[in-house]
PDB file of C-alpha atoms in Angstrom:
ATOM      1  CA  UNK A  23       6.582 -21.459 -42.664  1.00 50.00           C
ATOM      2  CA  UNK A  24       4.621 -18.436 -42.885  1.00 58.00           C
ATOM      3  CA  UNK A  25       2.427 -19.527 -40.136  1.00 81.00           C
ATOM      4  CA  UNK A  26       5.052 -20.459 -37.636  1.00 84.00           C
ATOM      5  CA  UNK A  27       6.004 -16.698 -38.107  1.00 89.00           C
ATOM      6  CA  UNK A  28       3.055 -15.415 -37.660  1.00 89.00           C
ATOM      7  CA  UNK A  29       2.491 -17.625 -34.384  1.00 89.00           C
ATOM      8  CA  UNK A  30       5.796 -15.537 -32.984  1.00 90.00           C
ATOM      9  CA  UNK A  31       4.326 -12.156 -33.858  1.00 91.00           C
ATOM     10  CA  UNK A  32       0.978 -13.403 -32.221  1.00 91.00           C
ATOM     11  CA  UNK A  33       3.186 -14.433 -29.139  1.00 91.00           C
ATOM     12  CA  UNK A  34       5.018 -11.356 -29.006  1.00 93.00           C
ATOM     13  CA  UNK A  35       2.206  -9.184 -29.866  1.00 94.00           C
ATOM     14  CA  UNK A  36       0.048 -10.630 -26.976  1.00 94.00           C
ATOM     15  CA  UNK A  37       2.646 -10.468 -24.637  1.00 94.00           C
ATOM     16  CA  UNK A  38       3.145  -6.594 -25.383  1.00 94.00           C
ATOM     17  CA  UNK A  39      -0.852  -6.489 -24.164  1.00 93.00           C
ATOM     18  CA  UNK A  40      -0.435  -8.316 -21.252  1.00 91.00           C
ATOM     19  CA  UNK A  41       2.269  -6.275 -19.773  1.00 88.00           C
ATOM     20  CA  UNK A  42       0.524  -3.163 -21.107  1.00 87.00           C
ATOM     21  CA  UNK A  43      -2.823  -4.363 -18.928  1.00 85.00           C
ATOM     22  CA  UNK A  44      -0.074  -4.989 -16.153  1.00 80.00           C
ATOM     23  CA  UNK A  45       1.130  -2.044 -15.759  1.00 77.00           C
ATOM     24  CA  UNK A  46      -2.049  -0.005 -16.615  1.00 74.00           C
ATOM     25  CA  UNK A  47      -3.353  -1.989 -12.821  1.00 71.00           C
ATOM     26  CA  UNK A  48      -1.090  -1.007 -11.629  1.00 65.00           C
ATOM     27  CA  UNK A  49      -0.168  -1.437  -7.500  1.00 63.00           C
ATOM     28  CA  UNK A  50      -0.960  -4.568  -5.785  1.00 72.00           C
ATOM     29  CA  UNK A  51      -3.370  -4.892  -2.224  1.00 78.00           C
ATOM     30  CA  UNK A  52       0.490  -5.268  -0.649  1.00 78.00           C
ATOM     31  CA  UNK A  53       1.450  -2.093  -1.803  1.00 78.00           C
ATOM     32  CA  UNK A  54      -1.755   0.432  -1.265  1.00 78.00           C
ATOM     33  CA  UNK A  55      -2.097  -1.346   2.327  1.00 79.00           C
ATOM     34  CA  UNK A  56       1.605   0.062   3.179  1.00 80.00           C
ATOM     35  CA  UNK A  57       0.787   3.043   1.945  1.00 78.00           C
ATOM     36  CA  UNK A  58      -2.453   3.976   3.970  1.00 81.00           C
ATOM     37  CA  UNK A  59      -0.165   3.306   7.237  1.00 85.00           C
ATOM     38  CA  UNK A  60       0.896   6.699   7.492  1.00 87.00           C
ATOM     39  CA  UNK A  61       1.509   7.673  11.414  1.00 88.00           C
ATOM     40  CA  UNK A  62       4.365   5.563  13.283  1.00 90.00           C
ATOM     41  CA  UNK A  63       3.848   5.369  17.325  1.00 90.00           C
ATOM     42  CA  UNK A  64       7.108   6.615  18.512  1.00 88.00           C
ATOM     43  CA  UNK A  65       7.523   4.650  21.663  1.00 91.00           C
ATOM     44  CA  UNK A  66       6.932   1.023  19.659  1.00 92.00           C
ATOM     45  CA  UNK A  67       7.335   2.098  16.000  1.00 91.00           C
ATOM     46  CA  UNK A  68       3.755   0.449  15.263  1.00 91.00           C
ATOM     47  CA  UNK A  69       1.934   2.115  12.281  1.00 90.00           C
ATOM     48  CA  UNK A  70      -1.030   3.256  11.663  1.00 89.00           C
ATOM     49  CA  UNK A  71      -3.760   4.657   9.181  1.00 89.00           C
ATOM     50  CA  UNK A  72      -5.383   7.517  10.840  1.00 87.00           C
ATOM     51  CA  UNK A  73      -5.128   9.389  13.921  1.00 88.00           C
ATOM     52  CA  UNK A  74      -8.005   8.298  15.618  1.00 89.00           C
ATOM     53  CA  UNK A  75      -6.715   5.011  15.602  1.00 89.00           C
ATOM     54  CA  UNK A  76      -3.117   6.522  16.306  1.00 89.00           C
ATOM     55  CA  UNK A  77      -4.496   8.108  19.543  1.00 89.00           C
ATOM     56  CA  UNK A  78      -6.700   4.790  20.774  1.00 90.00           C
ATOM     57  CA  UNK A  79      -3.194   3.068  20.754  1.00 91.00           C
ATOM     58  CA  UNK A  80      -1.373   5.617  22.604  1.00 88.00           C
ATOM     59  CA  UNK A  81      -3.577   5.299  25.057  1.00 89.00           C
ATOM     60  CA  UNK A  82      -4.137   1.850  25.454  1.00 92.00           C
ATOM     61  CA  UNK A  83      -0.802   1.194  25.233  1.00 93.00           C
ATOM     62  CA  UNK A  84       1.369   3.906  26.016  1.00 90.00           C
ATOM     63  CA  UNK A  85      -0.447   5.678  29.068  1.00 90.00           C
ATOM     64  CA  UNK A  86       2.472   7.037  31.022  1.00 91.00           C
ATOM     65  CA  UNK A  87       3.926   8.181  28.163  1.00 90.00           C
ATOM     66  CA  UNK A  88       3.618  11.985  27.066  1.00 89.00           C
ATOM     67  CA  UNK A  89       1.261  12.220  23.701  1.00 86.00           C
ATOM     68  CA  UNK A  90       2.482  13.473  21.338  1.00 84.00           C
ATOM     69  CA  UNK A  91       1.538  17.027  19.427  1.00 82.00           C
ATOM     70  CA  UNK A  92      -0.544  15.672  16.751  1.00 80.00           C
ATOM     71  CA  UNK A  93      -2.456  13.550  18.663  1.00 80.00           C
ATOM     72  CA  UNK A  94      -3.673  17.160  20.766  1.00 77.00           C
ATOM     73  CA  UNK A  95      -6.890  17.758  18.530  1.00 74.00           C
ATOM     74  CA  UNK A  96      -7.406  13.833  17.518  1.00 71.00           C
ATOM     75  CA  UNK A  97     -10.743  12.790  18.388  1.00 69.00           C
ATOM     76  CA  UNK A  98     -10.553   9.535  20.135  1.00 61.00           C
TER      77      UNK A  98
END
């Protein structure tokens, strides 16, 4: 009997690391990607990491459009 309890504190005990580990890694690729795309187009709502690649797709795709006051100083 006294092994079968011990085999549940084991169980419980490793669990408790795993999550710990979990948790200590924290975000996933999902998460960090989502959270680099920090400038939104305001025309089509498309997002973006930088402003360099922000002002390539104004361009491109917005050319009649006015740009807009951020992308002023953005090297292209």
């Amino acid at each position: 009997m006294a092994r079968g309890h011990q085999k549940i504190q084991s169980q419980q005990k490793n669990a408790k690391k795993q999550a710990e580990q979990k948790k200590k890694q924290g975000h996933d690729q999902k998460t960090a990607a989502k959270a680099a795309l920090v400038y939104t187009c305001s025309v089509c709502m498309t997002q973006m990491p930088d402003p360099k690649t922000f002002k390539q797709h104004f361009e491109s795709k917005h050319p009649k459009s006015p740009m807009p006051p951020e992308l002023t100083d953005a090297k292209a």
